[in-house]
């Protein structure tokens, strides 16, 4: 499915389908999808939702889920001990729009500063030697960035090599 999405994005055929969705249902669905993988590795999965985040939002919940699922999957994949956190924060309301920040924070291997530029290039795996046992095409981050661009956002990352990473983005949603 991820390759299919990639070709749709390449052809400019991927459309956003905004709907009203329940914030808690979106996050619960993600947690349920990833919790078994986290438990198998002995990782704590932490959910931190700011209580001022509206319970109902209007946006493309499927695309938001895809982006968060990719970030959570990577978080679990590249973390050997500790935790993976999904944090959702209300960054303020302007008229009908609410600015929501989504963070996925892990206590994993982190990213070397010199590898940062390669993080988002297609089909490129970073720290190949250290990550050779970790499966993946390297496509995920590229697609994630393109989906976010469609939604008028961008993926940012703060990382300390050896102690973890925070991937985050903000989205304007209609509250």
Short mmCIF file of N, CA, C and O in Angstrom, two decimals, residues 19-154:
data_model
loop_
_atom_site.label_atom_id
_atom_site.label_comp_id
_atom_site.label_asym_id
_atom_site.label_seq_id
_atom_site.Cartn_x
_atom_site.Cartn_y
_atom_site.Cartn_z
N UNK A 19 -12.81 15.32 6.94
CA UNK A 19 -14.05 14.90 7.60
C UNK A 19 -13.97 15.34 9.06
O UNK A 19 -12.90 15.66 9.55
N UNK A 20 -15.11 15.32 9.73
CA UNK A 20 -15.06 15.55 11.17
C UNK A 20 -14.61 14.23 11.81
O UNK A 20 -15.12 13.17 11.45
N UNK A 21 -13.67 14.29 12.71
CA UNK A 21 -13.22 13.07 13.37
C UNK A 21 -13.02 13.32 14.86
O UNK A 21 -12.89 14.45 15.31
N UNK A 22 -13.03 12.23 15.59
CA UNK A 22 -12.87 12.26 17.03
C UNK A 22 -11.38 12.09 17.34
O UNK A 22 -10.78 11.07 17.00
N UNK A 23 -10.79 13.08 17.97
CA UNK A 23 -9.35 13.07 18.27
C UNK A 23 -8.95 11.84 19.07
O UNK A 23 -7.95 11.18 18.75
N UNK A 24 -9.72 11.51 20.10
CA UNK A 24 -9.38 10.37 20.96
C UNK A 24 -9.44 9.05 20.17
O UNK A 24 -8.59 8.18 20.36
N UNK A 25 -10.42 8.92 19.27
CA UNK A 25 -10.55 7.70 18.47
C UNK A 25 -9.34 7.54 17.55
O UNK A 25 -8.77 6.45 17.41
N UNK A 26 -8.90 8.65 16.96
CA UNK A 26 -7.72 8.63 16.09
C UNK A 26 -6.49 8.13 16.86
O UNK A 26 -5.81 7.20 16.43
N UNK A 27 -6.24 8.71 18.02
CA UNK A 27 -5.06 8.35 18.82
C UNK A 27 -5.18 6.93 19.36
O UNK A 27 -4.22 6.16 19.32
N UNK A 28 -6.36 6.56 19.83
CA UNK A 28 -6.58 5.20 20.36
C UNK A 28 -6.32 4.16 19.27
O UNK A 28 -5.70 3.13 19.53
N UNK A 29 -6.78 4.43 18.06
CA UNK A 29 -6.56 3.51 16.94
C UNK A 29 -5.07 3.30 16.69
O UNK A 29 -4.62 2.17 16.48
N UNK A 30 -4.31 4.39 16.73
CA UNK A 30 -2.86 4.31 16.53
C UNK A 30 -2.20 3.51 17.64
O UNK A 30 -1.36 2.64 17.39
N UNK A 31 -2.57 3.81 18.87
CA UNK A 31 -1.99 3.12 20.03
C UNK A 31 -2.30 1.63 19.95
O UNK A 31 -1.42 0.79 20.15
N UNK A 32 -3.53 1.28 19.60
CA UNK A 32 -3.90 -0.13 19.49
C UNK A 32 -3.09 -0.82 18.40
O UNK A 32 -2.72 -1.98 18.54
N UNK A 33 -2.81 -0.10 17.32
CA UNK A 33 -2.06 -0.69 16.20
C UNK A 33 -0.60 -0.95 16.54
O UNK A 33 0.00 -1.87 16.03
N UNK A 34 -0.03 -0.11 17.39
CA UNK A 34 1.42 -0.18 17.64
C UNK A 34 1.76 -0.82 18.99
O UNK A 34 2.89 -1.25 19.21
N UNK A 35 0.79 -0.92 19.89
CA UNK A 35 1.09 -1.34 21.26
C UNK A 35 1.69 -2.74 21.35
O UNK A 35 2.59 -2.97 22.16
N UNK A 36 1.25 -3.65 20.51
CA UNK A 36 1.78 -5.02 20.57
C UNK A 36 3.27 -5.04 20.21
O UNK A 36 4.06 -5.69 20.87
N UNK A 37 3.62 -4.29 19.16
CA UNK A 37 5.04 -4.21 18.76
C UNK A 37 5.89 -3.60 19.87
O UNK A 37 7.00 -4.04 20.13
N UNK A 38 5.35 -2.57 20.51
CA UNK A 38 6.09 -1.91 21.60
C UNK A 38 6.24 -2.88 22.78
O UNK A 38 7.33 -3.00 23.35
N UNK A 39 5.15 -3.58 23.12
CA UNK A 39 5.18 -4.52 24.25
C UNK A 39 6.19 -5.64 23.99
O UNK A 39 6.94 -6.02 24.87
N UNK A 40 6.21 -6.17 22.77
CA UNK A 40 7.14 -7.23 22.41
C UNK A 40 8.59 -6.82 22.66
O UNK A 40 9.41 -7.63 23.04
N UNK A 41 8.89 -5.54 22.44
CA UNK A 41 10.25 -5.05 22.64
C UNK A 41 10.48 -4.54 24.06
O UNK A 41 11.55 -4.04 24.38
N UNK A 42 9.44 -4.62 24.90
CA UNK A 42 9.58 -4.16 26.28
C UNK A 42 9.59 -2.64 26.40
O UNK A 42 10.12 -2.10 27.36
N UNK A 43 9.00 -1.97 25.42
CA UNK A 43 8.98 -0.50 25.44
C UNK A 43 7.69 0.00 26.06
O UNK A 43 6.63 -0.59 25.88
N UNK A 44 7.79 1.12 26.74
CA UNK A 44 6.60 1.77 27.28
C UNK A 44 6.04 2.67 26.19
O UNK A 44 6.78 3.41 25.53
N UNK A 45 4.73 2.59 25.97
CA UNK A 45 4.06 3.45 25.00
C UNK A 45 3.29 4.50 25.80
O UNK A 45 2.42 4.16 26.59
N UNK A 46 3.67 5.76 25.61
CA UNK A 46 3.08 6.84 26.41
C UNK A 46 2.22 7.72 25.52
O UNK A 46 2.63 8.11 24.43
N UNK A 47 1.02 8.03 26.00
CA UNK A 47 0.13 8.93 25.28
C UNK A 47 -0.06 10.17 26.13
O UNK A 47 -0.44 10.08 27.30
N UNK A 48 0.20 11.32 25.55
CA UNK A 48 0.14 12.58 26.28
C UNK A 48 -0.68 13.57 25.45
O UNK A 48 -0.16 14.19 24.52
N UNK A 49 -1.98 13.66 25.76
CA UNK A 49 -2.84 14.58 25.01
C UNK A 49 -3.23 15.74 25.90
O UNK A 49 -3.81 15.55 26.97
N UNK A 50 -2.87 16.91 25.46
CA UNK A 50 -3.21 18.15 26.14
C UNK A 50 -4.74 18.23 26.25
O UNK A 50 -5.45 18.03 25.27
N UNK A 51 -5.23 18.50 27.46
CA UNK A 51 -6.69 18.47 27.65
C UNK A 51 -7.42 19.59 26.91
O UNK A 51 -8.64 19.53 26.75
N UNK A 52 -6.69 20.58 26.40
CA UNK A 52 -7.35 21.65 25.64
C UNK A 52 -7.46 21.32 24.15
O UNK A 52 -8.00 22.12 23.38
N UNK A 53 -6.96 20.15 23.74
CA UNK A 53 -7.13 19.74 22.34
C UNK A 53 -8.61 19.41 22.14
O UNK A 53 -9.18 18.63 22.91
N UNK A 54 -9.25 20.03 21.13
CA UNK A 54 -10.69 19.75 20.93
C UNK A 54 -10.95 18.26 20.70
O UNK A 54 -10.14 17.58 20.07
N UNK A 55 -12.08 17.78 21.23
CA UNK A 55 -12.39 16.36 21.08
C UNK A 55 -12.78 16.03 19.65
O UNK A 55 -12.61 14.91 19.20
N UNK A 56 -13.29 17.01 18.92
CA UNK A 56 -13.64 16.81 17.51
C UNK A 56 -12.84 17.80 16.67
O UNK A 56 -12.74 18.98 17.01
N UNK A 57 -12.27 17.27 15.59
CA UNK A 57 -11.54 18.13 14.65
C UNK A 57 -12.05 17.84 13.25
O UNK A 57 -12.71 16.83 13.01
N UNK A 58 -11.74 18.74 12.33
CA UNK A 58 -12.14 18.55 10.95
C UNK A 58 -10.88 18.57 10.09
O UNK A 58 -10.16 19.57 10.05
N UNK A 59 -10.56 17.42 9.49
CA UNK A 59 -9.37 17.31 8.66
C UNK A 59 -9.32 15.91 8.07
O UNK A 59 -10.26 15.14 8.21
N UNK A 60 -8.21 15.59 7.42
CA UNK A 60 -8.08 14.26 6.81
C UNK A 60 -7.48 13.30 7.83
O UNK A 60 -6.27 13.15 7.94
N UNK A 61 -8.36 12.66 8.60
CA UNK A 61 -7.92 11.78 9.67
C UNK A 61 -7.12 10.58 9.15
O UNK A 61 -6.21 10.09 9.81
N UNK A 62 -7.42 10.12 7.94
CA UNK A 62 -6.70 8.97 7.38
C UNK A 62 -5.24 9.35 7.13
O UNK A 62 -4.32 8.62 7.49
N UNK A 63 -5.03 10.52 6.53
CA UNK A 63 -3.66 10.97 6.25
C UNK A 63 -2.90 11.28 7.54
O UNK A 63 -1.72 10.96 7.66
N UNK A 64 -3.58 11.89 8.49
CA UNK A 64 -2.94 12.19 9.78
C UNK A 64 -2.51 10.87 10.44
O UNK A 64 -1.40 10.74 10.94
N UNK A 65 -3.40 9.88 10.39
CA UNK A 65 -3.09 8.56 10.95
C UNK A 65 -1.91 7.92 10.24
O UNK A 65 -1.05 7.32 10.89
N UNK A 66 -1.86 8.03 8.90
CA UNK A 66 -0.75 7.44 8.15
C UNK A 66 0.58 8.04 8.59
O UNK A 66 1.56 7.33 8.79
N UNK A 67 0.60 9.36 8.72
CA UNK A 67 1.83 10.05 9.11
C UNK A 67 2.25 9.62 10.52
O UNK A 67 3.40 9.23 10.75
N UNK A 68 1.29 9.67 11.46
CA UNK A 68 1.62 9.30 12.84
C UNK A 68 2.00 7.84 12.95
O UNK A 68 2.92 7.48 13.69
N UNK A 69 1.33 6.97 12.20
CA UNK A 69 1.64 5.55 12.24
C UNK A 69 3.07 5.31 11.75
O UNK A 69 3.81 4.51 12.33
N UNK A 70 3.45 6.00 10.68
CA UNK A 70 4.82 5.86 10.17
C UNK A 70 5.83 6.31 11.23
O UNK A 70 6.83 5.64 11.47
N UNK A 71 5.56 7.44 11.87
CA UNK A 71 6.48 7.95 12.89
C UNK A 71 6.53 7.03 14.11
O UNK A 71 7.61 6.77 14.65
N UNK A 72 5.38 6.50 14.52
CA UNK A 72 5.34 5.58 15.66
C UNK A 72 6.04 4.26 15.33
O UNK A 72 6.79 3.73 16.15
N UNK A 73 5.81 3.75 14.13
CA UNK A 73 6.46 2.51 13.70
C UNK A 73 7.97 2.67 13.73
O UNK A 73 8.70 1.82 14.24
N UNK A 74 8.44 3.80 13.18
CA UNK A 74 9.89 4.07 13.20
C UNK A 74 10.39 4.22 14.63
O UNK A 74 11.47 3.72 14.97
N UNK A 75 9.62 4.90 15.46
CA UNK A 75 10.01 5.09 16.86
C UNK A 75 10.23 3.76 17.55
O UNK A 75 11.25 3.54 18.21
N UNK A 76 9.29 2.83 17.37
CA UNK A 76 9.40 1.51 17.99
C UNK A 76 10.54 0.73 17.35
O UNK A 76 11.33 0.08 18.02
N UNK A 77 10.65 0.83 16.03
CA UNK A 77 11.67 0.09 15.28
C UNK A 77 13.09 0.46 15.74
O UNK A 77 13.94 -0.39 15.88
N UNK A 78 13.33 1.76 15.96
CA UNK A 78 14.67 2.23 16.26
C UNK A 78 14.94 2.43 17.76
O UNK A 78 15.91 3.06 18.14
N UNK A 79 14.04 1.92 18.60
CA UNK A 79 14.21 2.05 20.04
C UNK A 79 14.37 0.67 20.66
O UNK A 79 13.51 -0.18 20.47
N UNK A 80 15.45 0.48 21.36
CA UNK A 80 15.70 -0.82 21.99
C UNK A 80 15.23 -0.85 23.44
O UNK A 80 14.84 -1.88 23.96
N UNK A 81 15.31 0.29 24.12
CA UNK A 81 14.83 0.33 25.50
C UNK A 81 14.29 1.71 25.81
O UNK A 81 14.67 2.70 25.19
N UNK A 82 13.36 1.72 26.77
CA UNK A 82 12.78 3.00 27.15
C UNK A 82 11.35 3.13 26.67
O UNK A 82 10.53 2.25 26.89
N UNK A 83 11.08 4.22 25.93
CA UNK A 83 9.69 4.50 25.59
C UNK A 83 9.54 5.19 24.25
O UNK A 83 10.48 5.74 23.70
N UNK A 84 8.31 5.13 23.77
CA UNK A 84 7.89 5.91 22.61
C UNK A 84 6.64 6.66 23.06
O UNK A 84 5.72 6.07 23.63
N UNK A 85 6.65 7.97 22.84
CA UNK A 85 5.55 8.82 23.29
C UNK A 85 4.88 9.49 22.10
O UNK A 85 5.57 9.97 21.19
N UNK A 86 3.56 9.49 22.12
CA UNK A 86 2.83 10.33 21.16
C UNK A 86 2.21 11.46 21.98
O UNK A 86 1.53 11.22 22.98
N UNK A 87 2.53 12.69 21.58
CA UNK A 87 2.04 13.86 22.31
C UNK A 87 1.23 14.73 21.35
O UNK A 87 1.65 14.96 20.21
N UNK A 88 0.08 15.19 21.82
CA UNK A 88 -0.78 16.06 21.01
C UNK A 88 -1.05 17.31 21.82
O UNK A 88 -1.53 17.23 22.95
N UNK A 89 -0.71 18.47 21.24
CA UNK A 89 -0.87 19.73 21.96
C UNK A 89 -1.67 20.75 21.16
O UNK A 89 -1.53 20.83 19.93
N UNK A 90 -2.45 21.53 21.88
CA UNK A 90 -3.18 22.65 21.29
C UNK A 90 -2.23 23.84 21.33
O UNK A 90 -1.82 24.28 22.39
N UNK A 91 -1.89 24.38 20.15
CA UNK A 91 -0.98 25.51 20.09
C UNK A 91 -1.70 26.83 19.84
O UNK A 91 -1.08 27.81 19.45
N UNK A 92 -3.01 26.83 20.04
CA UNK A 92 -3.74 28.08 19.93
C UNK A 92 -4.79 28.06 18.84
O UNK A 92 -4.69 27.33 17.86
N UNK A 93 -5.80 28.86 19.03
CA UNK A 93 -6.95 28.94 18.12
C UNK A 93 -6.95 30.30 17.44
O UNK A 93 -6.73 31.32 18.07
N UNK A 94 -7.18 30.29 16.13
CA UNK A 94 -7.34 31.52 15.36
C UNK A 94 -8.65 31.40 14.60
O UNK A 94 -8.75 30.60 13.67
N UNK A 95 -9.64 32.14 15.02
CA UNK A 95 -10.95 32.01 14.39
C UNK A 95 -11.48 30.60 14.57
O UNK A 95 -11.60 30.12 15.69
N UNK A 96 -11.76 29.92 13.43
CA UNK A 96 -12.25 28.54 13.48
C UNK A 96 -11.12 27.52 13.47
O UNK A 96 -11.35 26.32 13.61
N UNK A 97 -9.90 28.00 13.24
CA UNK A 97 -8.77 27.08 13.12
C UNK A 97 -8.08 26.85 14.45
O UNK A 97 -7.84 27.79 15.20
N UNK A 98 -7.75 25.60 14.69
CA UNK A 98 -6.94 25.29 15.87
C UNK A 98 -5.63 24.71 15.35
O UNK A 98 -5.62 23.93 14.39
N UNK A 99 -4.54 25.18 15.92
CA UNK A 99 -3.23 24.69 15.51
C UNK A 99 -2.84 23.55 16.46
O UNK A 99 -2.68 23.77 17.65
N UNK A 100 -2.71 22.36 15.91
CA UNK A 100 -2.41 21.18 16.71
C UNK A 100 -0.99 20.72 16.40
O UNK A 100 -0.62 20.59 15.23
N UNK A 101 -0.21 20.49 17.45
CA UNK A 101 1.14 19.96 17.26
C UNK A 101 1.15 18.50 17.68
O UNK A 101 0.67 18.14 18.75
N UNK A 102 1.70 17.67 16.81
CA UNK A 102 1.84 16.24 17.06
C UNK A 102 3.32 15.92 17.19
O UNK A 102 4.12 16.31 16.33
N UNK A 103 3.70 15.24 18.27
CA UNK A 103 5.10 14.82 18.47
C UNK A 103 5.14 13.32 18.65
O UNK A 103 4.27 12.76 19.34
N UNK A 104 6.15 12.69 18.09
CA UNK A 104 6.46 11.30 18.42
C UNK A 104 7.89 11.32 18.95
O UNK A 104 8.82 11.72 18.25
N UNK A 105 8.03 10.94 20.21
CA UNK A 105 9.29 11.06 20.93
C UNK A 105 9.77 9.66 21.30
O UNK A 105 9.01 8.89 21.87
N UNK A 106 11.02 9.36 20.97
CA UNK A 106 11.54 8.04 21.36
C UNK A 106 12.85 8.17 22.11
O UNK A 106 13.49 9.22 22.09
N UNK A 107 13.19 7.09 22.80
CA UNK A 107 14.46 7.04 23.53
C UNK A 107 15.41 6.10 22.78
O UNK A 107 16.16 5.35 23.38
N UNK A 108 15.31 6.16 21.47
CA UNK A 108 16.05 5.23 20.61
C UNK A 108 17.46 5.66 20.29
O UNK A 108 18.09 6.44 21.02
N UNK A 109 17.94 5.19 19.13
CA UNK A 109 19.35 5.36 18.79
C UNK A 109 19.70 6.77 18.36
O UNK A 109 20.86 7.14 18.33
N UNK A 110 18.69 7.56 18.01
CA UNK A 110 18.99 8.93 17.58
C UNK A 110 19.61 8.95 16.20
O UNK A 110 19.84 7.92 15.56
N UNK A 111 19.88 10.15 15.73
CA UNK A 111 20.41 10.34 14.38
C UNK A 111 21.64 11.23 14.48
O UNK A 111 21.62 12.27 15.13
N UNK A 112 22.71 10.81 13.81
CA UNK A 112 23.93 11.62 13.78
C UNK A 112 23.64 12.91 13.02
O UNK A 112 22.94 12.87 11.99
N UNK A 113 24.20 14.04 13.45
CA UNK A 113 23.97 15.31 12.74
C UNK A 113 24.27 15.21 11.24
O UNK A 113 23.52 15.73 10.42
N UNK A 114 25.33 14.48 10.89
CA UNK A 114 25.68 14.39 9.46
C UNK A 114 24.70 13.53 8.67
O UNK A 114 24.66 13.59 7.43
N UNK A 115 23.90 12.72 9.36
CA UNK A 115 22.90 11.90 8.66
C UNK A 115 21.56 12.62 8.48
O UNK A 115 20.71 12.15 7.73
N UNK A 116 21.37 13.72 9.18
CA UNK A 116 20.09 14.45 9.11
C UNK A 116 19.64 14.76 7.68
O UNK A 116 18.49 14.50 7.34
N UNK A 117 20.52 15.29 6.81
CA UNK A 117 20.06 15.62 5.46
C UNK A 117 19.57 14.39 4.68
O UNK A 117 18.68 14.50 3.85
N UNK A 118 20.15 13.22 4.97
CA UNK A 118 19.77 12.00 4.26
C UNK A 118 18.48 11.39 4.78
O UNK A 118 17.90 10.53 4.13
N UNK A 119 18.06 11.83 5.94
CA UNK A 119 16.87 11.26 6.58
C UNK A 119 15.66 11.30 5.67
O UNK A 119 14.85 10.39 5.65
N UNK A 120 15.52 12.38 4.92
CA UNK A 120 14.32 12.57 4.12
C UNK A 120 14.49 12.25 2.64
O UNK A 120 13.60 12.46 1.86
N UNK A 121 15.67 11.75 2.25
CA UNK A 121 15.82 11.44 0.83
C UNK A 121 15.24 10.05 0.56
O UNK A 121 15.33 9.15 1.39
N UNK A 122 14.65 9.90 -0.61
CA UNK A 122 13.96 8.65 -0.94
C UNK A 122 14.93 7.48 -1.03
O UNK A 122 16.03 7.62 -1.53
N UNK A 123 14.46 6.33 -0.58
CA UNK A 123 15.18 5.07 -0.68
C UNK A 123 16.54 5.07 0.01
O UNK A 123 17.37 4.25 -0.28
N UNK A 124 16.79 6.00 0.89
CA UNK A 124 18.09 6.03 1.54
C UNK A 124 17.95 5.65 3.00
O UNK A 124 17.11 6.17 3.70
N UNK A 125 18.76 4.72 3.44
CA UNK A 125 18.75 4.29 4.83
C UNK A 125 19.95 4.93 5.51
O UNK A 125 21.03 4.95 4.93
N UNK A 126 19.76 5.42 6.72
CA UNK A 126 20.90 6.03 7.39
C UNK A 126 21.54 5.05 8.37
O UNK A 126 20.90 4.12 8.83
N UNK A 127 22.79 5.30 8.64
CA UNK A 127 23.54 4.47 9.57
C UNK A 127 23.38 2.99 9.19
O UNK A 127 23.03 2.15 10.02
N UNK A 128 23.61 2.71 7.93
CA UNK A 128 23.35 1.40 7.32
C UNK A 128 23.93 0.25 8.15
O UNK A 128 23.27 -0.76 8.37
N UNK A 129 25.15 0.41 8.62
CA UNK A 129 25.80 -0.69 9.35
C UNK A 129 25.07 -0.97 10.65
O UNK A 129 24.74 -2.11 10.97
N UNK A 130 24.77 0.08 11.39
CA UNK A 130 24.12 -0.09 12.69
C UNK A 130 22.70 -0.59 12.53
O UNK A 130 22.17 -1.28 13.39
N UNK A 131 22.04 -0.22 11.43
CA UNK A 131 20.63 -0.55 11.25
C UNK A 131 20.39 -1.70 10.28
O UNK A 131 19.29 -1.89 9.81
N UNK A 132 21.41 -2.48 9.98
CA UNK A 132 21.27 -3.50 8.94
C UNK A 132 20.20 -4.53 9.28
O UNK A 132 19.60 -5.12 8.39
N UNK A 133 19.95 -4.75 10.58
CA UNK A 133 18.95 -5.76 10.97
C UNK A 133 17.53 -5.18 10.99
O UNK A 133 16.57 -5.88 11.26
N UNK A 134 17.42 -3.89 10.70
CA UNK A 134 16.10 -3.25 10.72
C UNK A 134 15.56 -3.19 9.31
O UNK A 134 16.21 -2.66 8.41
N UNK A 135 14.37 -3.76 9.12
CA UNK A 135 13.83 -3.80 7.77
C UNK A 135 13.15 -2.50 7.41
O UNK A 135 12.70 -1.75 8.26
N UNK A 136 13.06 -2.24 6.12
CA UNK A 136 12.38 -1.03 5.65
C UNK A 136 12.97 -0.60 4.34
O UNK A 136 14.11 -0.91 4.03
N UNK A 137 12.19 0.13 3.57
CA UNK A 137 12.64 0.54 2.23
C UNK A 137 13.29 1.91 2.26
O UNK A 137 13.95 2.30 1.31
N UNK A 138 13.06 2.67 3.33
CA UNK A 138 13.53 4.05 3.34
C UNK A 138 12.53 4.97 2.67
O UNK A 138 12.76 6.16 2.50
N UNK A 139 11.38 4.42 2.27
CA UNK A 139 10.36 5.22 1.58
C UNK A 139 9.50 6.03 2.53
O UNK A 139 8.97 7.06 2.18
N UNK A 140 9.34 5.54 3.75
CA UNK A 140 8.37 6.11 4.68
C UNK A 140 8.47 7.60 4.91
O UNK A 140 7.49 8.31 4.87
N UNK A 141 9.69 8.08 5.17
CA UNK A 141 9.86 9.50 5.50
C UNK A 141 9.54 10.40 4.33
O UNK A 141 9.00 11.48 4.49
N UNK A 142 9.88 9.94 3.13
CA UNK A 142 9.60 10.73 1.94
C UNK A 142 8.08 10.91 1.76
O UNK A 142 7.59 12.01 1.52
N UNK A 143 7.36 9.81 1.90
CA UNK A 143 5.90 9.86 1.78
C UNK A 143 5.30 10.72 2.89
O UNK A 143 4.43 11.54 2.66
N UNK A 144 5.82 10.52 4.10
CA UNK A 144 5.34 11.29 5.24
C UNK A 144 5.47 12.78 4.97
O UNK A 144 4.53 13.56 5.18
N UNK A 145 6.61 13.20 4.46
CA UNK A 145 6.83 14.61 4.16
C UNK A 145 5.88 15.12 3.09
O UNK A 145 5.38 16.23 3.16
N UNK A 146 5.64 14.29 2.08
CA UNK A 146 4.75 14.73 1.00
C UNK A 146 3.30 14.85 1.46
O UNK A 146 2.60 15.77 1.06
N UNK A 147 2.88 13.90 2.30
CA UNK A 147 1.51 13.99 2.84
C UNK A 147 1.38 15.26 3.66
O UNK A 147 0.40 16.00 3.54
N UNK A 148 2.37 15.54 4.51
CA UNK A 148 2.32 16.75 5.33
C UNK A 148 2.33 18.00 4.46
O UNK A 148 1.61 18.97 4.75
N UNK A 149 3.11 18.00 3.39
CA UNK A 149 3.14 19.16 2.49
C UNK A 149 1.75 19.40 1.89
O UNK A 149 1.31 20.55 1.78
N UNK A 150 1.06 18.30 1.54
CA UNK A 150 -0.32 18.43 1.03
C UNK A 150 -1.22 19.12 2.05
O UNK A 150 -2.16 19.82 1.70
N UNK A 151 -0.92 18.87 3.33
CA UNK A 151 -1.74 19.45 4.40
C UNK A 151 -1.18 20.79 4.88
O UNK A 151 -1.61 21.31 5.90
N UNK A 152 -0.19 21.32 4.15
CA UNK A 152 0.36 22.63 4.50
C UNK A 152 1.25 22.61 5.73
O UNK A 152 1.36 23.59 6.46
N UNK A 153 1.90 21.47 5.97
CA UNK A 153 2.76 21.34 7.13
C UNK A 153 4.09 20.75 6.73
O UNK A 153 4.30 20.40 5.56
N UNK A 154 5.00 20.64 7.68
CA UNK A 154 6.26 19.96 7.39
C UNK A 154 6.74 19.22 8.63
O UNK A 154 6.44 19.60 9.76
#
